[in-house]
Coordinates of C-alpha atoms and ligand atoms in Angstrom, one line a residue:
X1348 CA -1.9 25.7 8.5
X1349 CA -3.6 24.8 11.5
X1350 CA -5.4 21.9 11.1
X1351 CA -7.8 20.2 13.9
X1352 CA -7.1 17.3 15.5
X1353 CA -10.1 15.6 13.5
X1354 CA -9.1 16.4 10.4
X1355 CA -5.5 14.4 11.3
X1356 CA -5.8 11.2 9.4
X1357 CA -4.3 8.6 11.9
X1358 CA -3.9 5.5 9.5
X1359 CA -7.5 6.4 8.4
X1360 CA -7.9 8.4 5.2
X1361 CA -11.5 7.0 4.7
X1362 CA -14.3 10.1 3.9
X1363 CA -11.7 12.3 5.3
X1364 CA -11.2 16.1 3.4
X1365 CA -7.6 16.7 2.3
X1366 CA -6.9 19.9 3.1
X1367 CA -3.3 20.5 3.9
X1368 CA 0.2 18.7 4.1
X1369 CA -0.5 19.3 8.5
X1370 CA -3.0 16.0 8.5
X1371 CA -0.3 14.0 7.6
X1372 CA 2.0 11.5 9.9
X1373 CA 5.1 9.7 8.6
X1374 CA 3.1 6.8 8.8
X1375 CA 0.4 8.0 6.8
X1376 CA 2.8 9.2 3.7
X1377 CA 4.0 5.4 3.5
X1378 CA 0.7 4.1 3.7
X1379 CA -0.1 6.1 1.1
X1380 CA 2.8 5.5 -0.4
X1381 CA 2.8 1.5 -0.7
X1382 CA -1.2 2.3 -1.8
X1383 CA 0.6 4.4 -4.9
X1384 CA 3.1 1.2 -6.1
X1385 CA -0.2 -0.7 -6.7
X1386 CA -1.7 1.5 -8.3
X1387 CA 1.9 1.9 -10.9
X1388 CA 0.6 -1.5 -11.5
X1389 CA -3.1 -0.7 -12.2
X1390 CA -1.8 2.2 -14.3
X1391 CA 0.2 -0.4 -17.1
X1392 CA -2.6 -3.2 -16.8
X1393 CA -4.6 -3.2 -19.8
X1394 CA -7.7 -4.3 -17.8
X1395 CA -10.0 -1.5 -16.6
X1396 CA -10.2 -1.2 -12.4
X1397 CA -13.4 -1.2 -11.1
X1398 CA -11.9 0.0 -7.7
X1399 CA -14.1 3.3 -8.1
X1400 CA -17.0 2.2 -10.6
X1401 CA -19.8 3.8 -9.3
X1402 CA -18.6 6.7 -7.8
X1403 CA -18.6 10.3 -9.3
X1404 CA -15.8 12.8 -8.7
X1405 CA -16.0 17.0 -9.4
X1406 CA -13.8 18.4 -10.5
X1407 CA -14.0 21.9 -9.9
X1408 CA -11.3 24.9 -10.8
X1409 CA -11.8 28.1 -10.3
X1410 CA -8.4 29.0 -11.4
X1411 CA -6.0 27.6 -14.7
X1412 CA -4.8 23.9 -14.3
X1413 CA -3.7 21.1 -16.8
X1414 CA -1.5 18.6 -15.1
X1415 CA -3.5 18.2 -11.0
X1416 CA -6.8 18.7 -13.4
X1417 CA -5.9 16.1 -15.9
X1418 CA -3.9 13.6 -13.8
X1419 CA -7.0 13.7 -10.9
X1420 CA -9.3 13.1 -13.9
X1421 CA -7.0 10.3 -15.4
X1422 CA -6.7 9.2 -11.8
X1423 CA -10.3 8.9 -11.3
X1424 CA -10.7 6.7 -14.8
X1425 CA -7.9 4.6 -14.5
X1426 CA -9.7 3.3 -11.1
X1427 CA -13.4 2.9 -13.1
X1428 CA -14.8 6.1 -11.6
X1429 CA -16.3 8.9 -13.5
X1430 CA -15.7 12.9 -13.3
X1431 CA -18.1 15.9 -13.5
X1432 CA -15.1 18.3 -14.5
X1433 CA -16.5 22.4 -14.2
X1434 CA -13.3 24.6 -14.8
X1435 CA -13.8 28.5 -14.8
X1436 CA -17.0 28.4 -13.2
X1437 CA -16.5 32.2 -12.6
X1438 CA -17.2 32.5 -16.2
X1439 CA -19.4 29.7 -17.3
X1440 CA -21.9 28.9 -14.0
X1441 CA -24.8 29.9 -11.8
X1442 CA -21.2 31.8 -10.1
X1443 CA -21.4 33.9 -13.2
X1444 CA -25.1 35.0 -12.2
X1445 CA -24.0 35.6 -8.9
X1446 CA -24.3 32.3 -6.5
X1447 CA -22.4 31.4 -3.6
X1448 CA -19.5 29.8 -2.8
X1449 CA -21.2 28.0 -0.1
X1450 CA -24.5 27.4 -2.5
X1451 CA -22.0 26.0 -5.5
X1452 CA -20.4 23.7 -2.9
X1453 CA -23.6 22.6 -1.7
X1454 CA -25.0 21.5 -5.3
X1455 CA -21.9 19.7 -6.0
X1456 CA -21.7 17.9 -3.2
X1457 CA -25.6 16.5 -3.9
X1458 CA -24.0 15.2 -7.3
X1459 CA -20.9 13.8 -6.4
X1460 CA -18.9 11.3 -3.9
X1461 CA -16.4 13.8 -3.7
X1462 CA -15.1 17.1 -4.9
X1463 CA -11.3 18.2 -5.8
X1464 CA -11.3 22.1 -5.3
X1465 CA -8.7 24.8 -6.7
X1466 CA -9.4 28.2 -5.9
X1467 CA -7.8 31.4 -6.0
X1468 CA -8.6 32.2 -2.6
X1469 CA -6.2 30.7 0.7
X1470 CA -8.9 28.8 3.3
X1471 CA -11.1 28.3 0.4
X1472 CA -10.3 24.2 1.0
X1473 CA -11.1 24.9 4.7
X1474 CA -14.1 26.7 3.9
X1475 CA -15.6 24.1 1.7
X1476 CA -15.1 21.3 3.7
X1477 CA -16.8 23.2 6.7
X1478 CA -19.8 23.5 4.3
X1479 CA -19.5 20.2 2.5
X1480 CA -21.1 17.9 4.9
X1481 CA -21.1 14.0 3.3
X1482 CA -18.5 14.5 0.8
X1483 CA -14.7 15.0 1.0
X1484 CA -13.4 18.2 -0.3
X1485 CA -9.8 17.8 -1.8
X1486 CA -7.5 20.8 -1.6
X1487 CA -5.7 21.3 -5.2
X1488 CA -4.1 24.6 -4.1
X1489 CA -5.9 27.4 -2.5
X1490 CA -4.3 30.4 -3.7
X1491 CA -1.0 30.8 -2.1
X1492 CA -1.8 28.5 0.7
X1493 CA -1.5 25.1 -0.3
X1494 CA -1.6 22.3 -2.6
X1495 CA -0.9 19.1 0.0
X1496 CA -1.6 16.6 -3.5
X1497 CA 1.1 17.9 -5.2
X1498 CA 3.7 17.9 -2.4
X1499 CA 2.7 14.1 -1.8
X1500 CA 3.7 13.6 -5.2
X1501 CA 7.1 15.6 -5.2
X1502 CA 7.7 13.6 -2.0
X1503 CA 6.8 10.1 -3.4
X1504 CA 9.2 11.3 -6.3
X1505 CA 12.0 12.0 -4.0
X1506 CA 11.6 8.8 -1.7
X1507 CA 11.3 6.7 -4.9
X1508 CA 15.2 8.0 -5.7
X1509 CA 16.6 8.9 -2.7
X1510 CA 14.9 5.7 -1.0
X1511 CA 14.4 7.4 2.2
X1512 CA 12.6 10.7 3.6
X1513 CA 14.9 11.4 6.4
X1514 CA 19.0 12.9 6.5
X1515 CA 18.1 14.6 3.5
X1516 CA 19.8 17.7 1.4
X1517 CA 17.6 19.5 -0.4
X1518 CA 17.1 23.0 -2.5
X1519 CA 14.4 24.8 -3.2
X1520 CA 14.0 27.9 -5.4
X1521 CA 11.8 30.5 -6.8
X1522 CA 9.1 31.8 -5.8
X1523 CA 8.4 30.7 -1.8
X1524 CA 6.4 33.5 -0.6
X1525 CA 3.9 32.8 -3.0
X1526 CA 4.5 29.3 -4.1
X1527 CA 2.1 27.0 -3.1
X1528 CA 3.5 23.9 -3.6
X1529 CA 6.7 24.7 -1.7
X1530 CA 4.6 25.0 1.4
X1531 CA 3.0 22.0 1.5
X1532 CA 6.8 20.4 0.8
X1533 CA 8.3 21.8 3.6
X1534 CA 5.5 20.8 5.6
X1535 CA 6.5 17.5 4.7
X1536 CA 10.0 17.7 4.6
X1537 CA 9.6 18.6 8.3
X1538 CA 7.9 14.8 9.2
X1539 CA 11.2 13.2 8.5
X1540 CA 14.0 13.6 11.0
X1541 CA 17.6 15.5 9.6
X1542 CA 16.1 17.3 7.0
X1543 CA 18.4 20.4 5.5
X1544 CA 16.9 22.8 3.1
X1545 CA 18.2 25.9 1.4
X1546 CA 15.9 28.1 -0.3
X1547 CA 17.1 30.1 -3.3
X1548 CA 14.6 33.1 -3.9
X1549 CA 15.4 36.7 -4.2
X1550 CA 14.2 39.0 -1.6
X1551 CA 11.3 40.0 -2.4
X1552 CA 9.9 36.2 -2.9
X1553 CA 11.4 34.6 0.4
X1554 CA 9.4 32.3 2.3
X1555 CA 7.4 33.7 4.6
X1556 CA 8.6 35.1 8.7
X1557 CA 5.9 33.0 10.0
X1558 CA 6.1 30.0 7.6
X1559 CA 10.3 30.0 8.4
X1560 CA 9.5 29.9 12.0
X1561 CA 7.2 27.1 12.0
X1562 CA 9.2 24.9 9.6
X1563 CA 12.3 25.6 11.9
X1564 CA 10.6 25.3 15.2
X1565 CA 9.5 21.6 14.8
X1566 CA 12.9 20.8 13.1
X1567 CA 13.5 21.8 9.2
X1568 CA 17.2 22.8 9.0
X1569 CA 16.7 25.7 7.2
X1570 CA 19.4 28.1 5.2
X1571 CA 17.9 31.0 3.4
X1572 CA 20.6 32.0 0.4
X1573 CA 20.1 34.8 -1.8
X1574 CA 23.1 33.7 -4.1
X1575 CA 23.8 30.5 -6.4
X1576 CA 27.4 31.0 -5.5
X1577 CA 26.0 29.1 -1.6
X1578 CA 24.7 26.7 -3.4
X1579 CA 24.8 23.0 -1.8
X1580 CA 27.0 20.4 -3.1
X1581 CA 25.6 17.0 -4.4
X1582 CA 22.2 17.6 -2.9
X1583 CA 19.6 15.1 -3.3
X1584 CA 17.5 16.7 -5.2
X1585 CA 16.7 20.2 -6.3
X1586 CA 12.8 21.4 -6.7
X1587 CA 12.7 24.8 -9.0
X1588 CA 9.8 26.6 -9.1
X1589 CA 7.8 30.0 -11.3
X1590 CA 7.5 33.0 -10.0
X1591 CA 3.3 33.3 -9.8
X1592 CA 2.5 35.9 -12.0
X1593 CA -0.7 35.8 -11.5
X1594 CA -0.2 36.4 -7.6
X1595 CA 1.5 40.1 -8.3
X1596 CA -0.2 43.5 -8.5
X1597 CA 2.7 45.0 -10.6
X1598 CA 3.7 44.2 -13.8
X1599 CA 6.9 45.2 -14.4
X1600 CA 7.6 43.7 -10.0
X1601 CA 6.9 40.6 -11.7
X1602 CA 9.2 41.4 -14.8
X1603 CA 12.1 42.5 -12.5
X1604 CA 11.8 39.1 -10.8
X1605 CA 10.6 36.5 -12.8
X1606 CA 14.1 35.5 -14.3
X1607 CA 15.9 36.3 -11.3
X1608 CA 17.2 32.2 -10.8
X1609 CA 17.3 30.0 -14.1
X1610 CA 18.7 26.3 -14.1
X1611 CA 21.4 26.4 -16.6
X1612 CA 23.6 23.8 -17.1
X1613 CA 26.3 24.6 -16.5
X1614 CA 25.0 25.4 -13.0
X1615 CA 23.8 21.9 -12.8
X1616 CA 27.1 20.5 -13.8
X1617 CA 28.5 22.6 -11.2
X1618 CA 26.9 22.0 -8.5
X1619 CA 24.6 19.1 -8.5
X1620 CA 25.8 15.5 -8.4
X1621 CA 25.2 12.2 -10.0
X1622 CA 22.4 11.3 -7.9
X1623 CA 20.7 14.6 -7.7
X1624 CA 17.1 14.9 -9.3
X1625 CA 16.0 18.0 -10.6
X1626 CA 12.3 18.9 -10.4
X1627 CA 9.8 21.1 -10.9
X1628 CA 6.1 21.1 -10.1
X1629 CA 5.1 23.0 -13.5
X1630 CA 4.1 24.8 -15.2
X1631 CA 7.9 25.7 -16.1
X1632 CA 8.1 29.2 -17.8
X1633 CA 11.7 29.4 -18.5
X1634 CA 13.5 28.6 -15.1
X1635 CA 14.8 25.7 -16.5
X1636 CA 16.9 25.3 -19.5
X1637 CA 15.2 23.0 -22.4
X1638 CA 19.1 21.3 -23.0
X1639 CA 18.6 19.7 -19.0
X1640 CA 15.5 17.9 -20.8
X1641 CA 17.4 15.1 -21.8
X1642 CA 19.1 14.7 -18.9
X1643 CA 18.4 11.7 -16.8
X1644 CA 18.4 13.8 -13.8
X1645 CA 15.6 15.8 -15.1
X1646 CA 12.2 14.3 -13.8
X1647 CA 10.3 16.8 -14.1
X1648 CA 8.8 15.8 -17.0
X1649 CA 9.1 12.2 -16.7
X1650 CA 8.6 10.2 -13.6
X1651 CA 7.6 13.3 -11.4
X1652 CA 4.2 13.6 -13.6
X1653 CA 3.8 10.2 -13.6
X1654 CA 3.7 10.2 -9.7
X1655 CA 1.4 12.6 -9.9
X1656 CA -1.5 10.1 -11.2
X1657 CA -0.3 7.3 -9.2
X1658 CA -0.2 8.9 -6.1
X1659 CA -3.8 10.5 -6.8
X1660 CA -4.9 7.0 -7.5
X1661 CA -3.8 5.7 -4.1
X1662 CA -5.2 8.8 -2.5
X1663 CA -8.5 8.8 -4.3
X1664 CA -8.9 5.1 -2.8
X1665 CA -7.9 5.9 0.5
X1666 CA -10.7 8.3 1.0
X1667 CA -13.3 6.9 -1.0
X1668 CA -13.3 3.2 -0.3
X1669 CA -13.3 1.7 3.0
X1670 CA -10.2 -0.4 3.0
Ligands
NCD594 C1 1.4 24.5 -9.3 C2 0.3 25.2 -8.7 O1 -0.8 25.3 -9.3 O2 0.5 25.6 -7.6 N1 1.1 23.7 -10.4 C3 0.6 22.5 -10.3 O3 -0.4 22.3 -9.7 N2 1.4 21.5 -10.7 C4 2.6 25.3 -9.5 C5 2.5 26.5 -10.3 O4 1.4 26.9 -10.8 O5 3.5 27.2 -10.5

């Protein structure tokens, strides 16, 4: 996404909106990122934080969630803040009756310190924070846009076992045309120098033309495969993802698709190595065998949703406390 030059965070996340993975710097993701270790510690203390007592945080999703919902609401209590959480507002608000998105934004923001926003519609993150004027708006996927939270998670979980950002091998399948999440990643990915990426999708769900280009232009080595037979070797991690139902307009499109690229293990044995981690930003719907669940590789379930709160910790004090 194109992202103005104000928006950039520069060392300064303080009041700022988080709208996409573009306002980021290298520098910015290990601030962030040595915020997040902190906060691991917060986490495990028994004594409440008072880091955010005070404040008041919306939550508001205007499509499914349980994980970014609950781990930005656990986020905003482990730190002593409190949440004003409005899911489905299509169906249970003034929204129902008619209002605005640019009236429901406004009302929120009179209520609240800040407001983390998922909605079914791409630039809907944009939009609010164009209308929102004292409150950061927090982007928590904007239909098949992006979801720049999740990807700093997924990233802090990569750095935290591959111990570096940069010279990486990575794979990433499933559904990249409409997959949120993946964009945001790349975007990342693409901050760090030697990056090499091969995305596993079938045709119809391939990334993009004008995504590719962008992510190769300013340096993502990128290798589309359509095959698990070109799979890499001993990457260092591999990021599977759904196919987004809820995205397609056919039933039986989705059907064809949606068990095109499954994580058996026997393909993991095959082609992953001892060091590579296997995640997933979930929900998982079957693209990952339950007998990989116990393996120590698997962290999807584990420390990847643990990052998840940590890193929404660190991020939640980045932008609402003057540091
Ligand atoms: C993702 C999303 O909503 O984009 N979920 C999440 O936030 N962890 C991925 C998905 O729904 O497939």
């Amino acid at each position: 996404m194109n992202i103005s030059e104000g928006r950039r965070i520069k060392g300064n996340f303080f009041g700022k909106s988080i709208i996409s993975f573009s306002q980021f710097s290298s520098s910015d993701i290990y601030l962030l990122f040595s915020r997040a270790e902190k906060m691991q510690l917060i986490a495990r203390n028994a004594k409440p934080s008072k880091i955010l007592a005070g404040k008041i945080v919306v939550l508001l999703f205007f499509e499914p969630s349980s994980r970014t919902l609950a781990s930005f609401d656990a986020a905003v209590k482990q730190l002593g803040g409190q949440t004003v959480v409005i899911t489905n507002p299509q169906q249970f608000s003034s929204v129902a009756k008619g209002e605005s998105f640019e009236d429901t934004i406004k009302v929120f923001e009179a209520y609240s310190d800040a407001i983390i926003l998922r909605h079914p519609e791409t630039g809907s993150a944009q939009k609010a924070a164009e209308i929102a004027k004292y409150v950061p708006i927090i982007n928590a996927g904007d239909g098949i846009g992006e979801h720049p939270t999740q990807a700093l998670l997924d990233l802090y979980t990569i750095y935290k076992q591959a111990k570096n950002l940069s010279n990486l091998t990575g794979l990433v399948a499933g559904d990249l045309k409409n997959g949120r999440t993946v964009h945001s990643l790349l975007q990342g990915l693409l901050l760090f120098p030697n990056n090499k990426v091969f995305l596993l999708s079938p045709k119809q769900l391939k990334l993009q033309k004008d995504m590719l280009k962008h992510f190769k232009d300013n340096g993502l080595k990128i290798f589309e495969i359509s095959k698990t037979e070109d799979l890499p070797k001993n990457a260092d991690f591999w990021y599977w993802t759904r196919v987004q139902k809820e995205r397609f307009k056919s039933k039986q499109e989705y059907q064809k698709l949606k068990n095109k690229f499954i994580v058996t293990k026997k393909l993991f044995e095959k082609y992953a190595g001892g060091k590579t981690i296997l995640m997933h930003p979930l929900p998982r719907v079957g693209e990952i065998e339950k007998d990989l669940d116990q393996d120590p590789r698997s962290v999807f379930l584990t420390s990847q949703t643990r990052n998840g709160m940590y890193i929404r910790m660190a991020l939640l004090d980045l932008v609402l406390r003057k540091n």
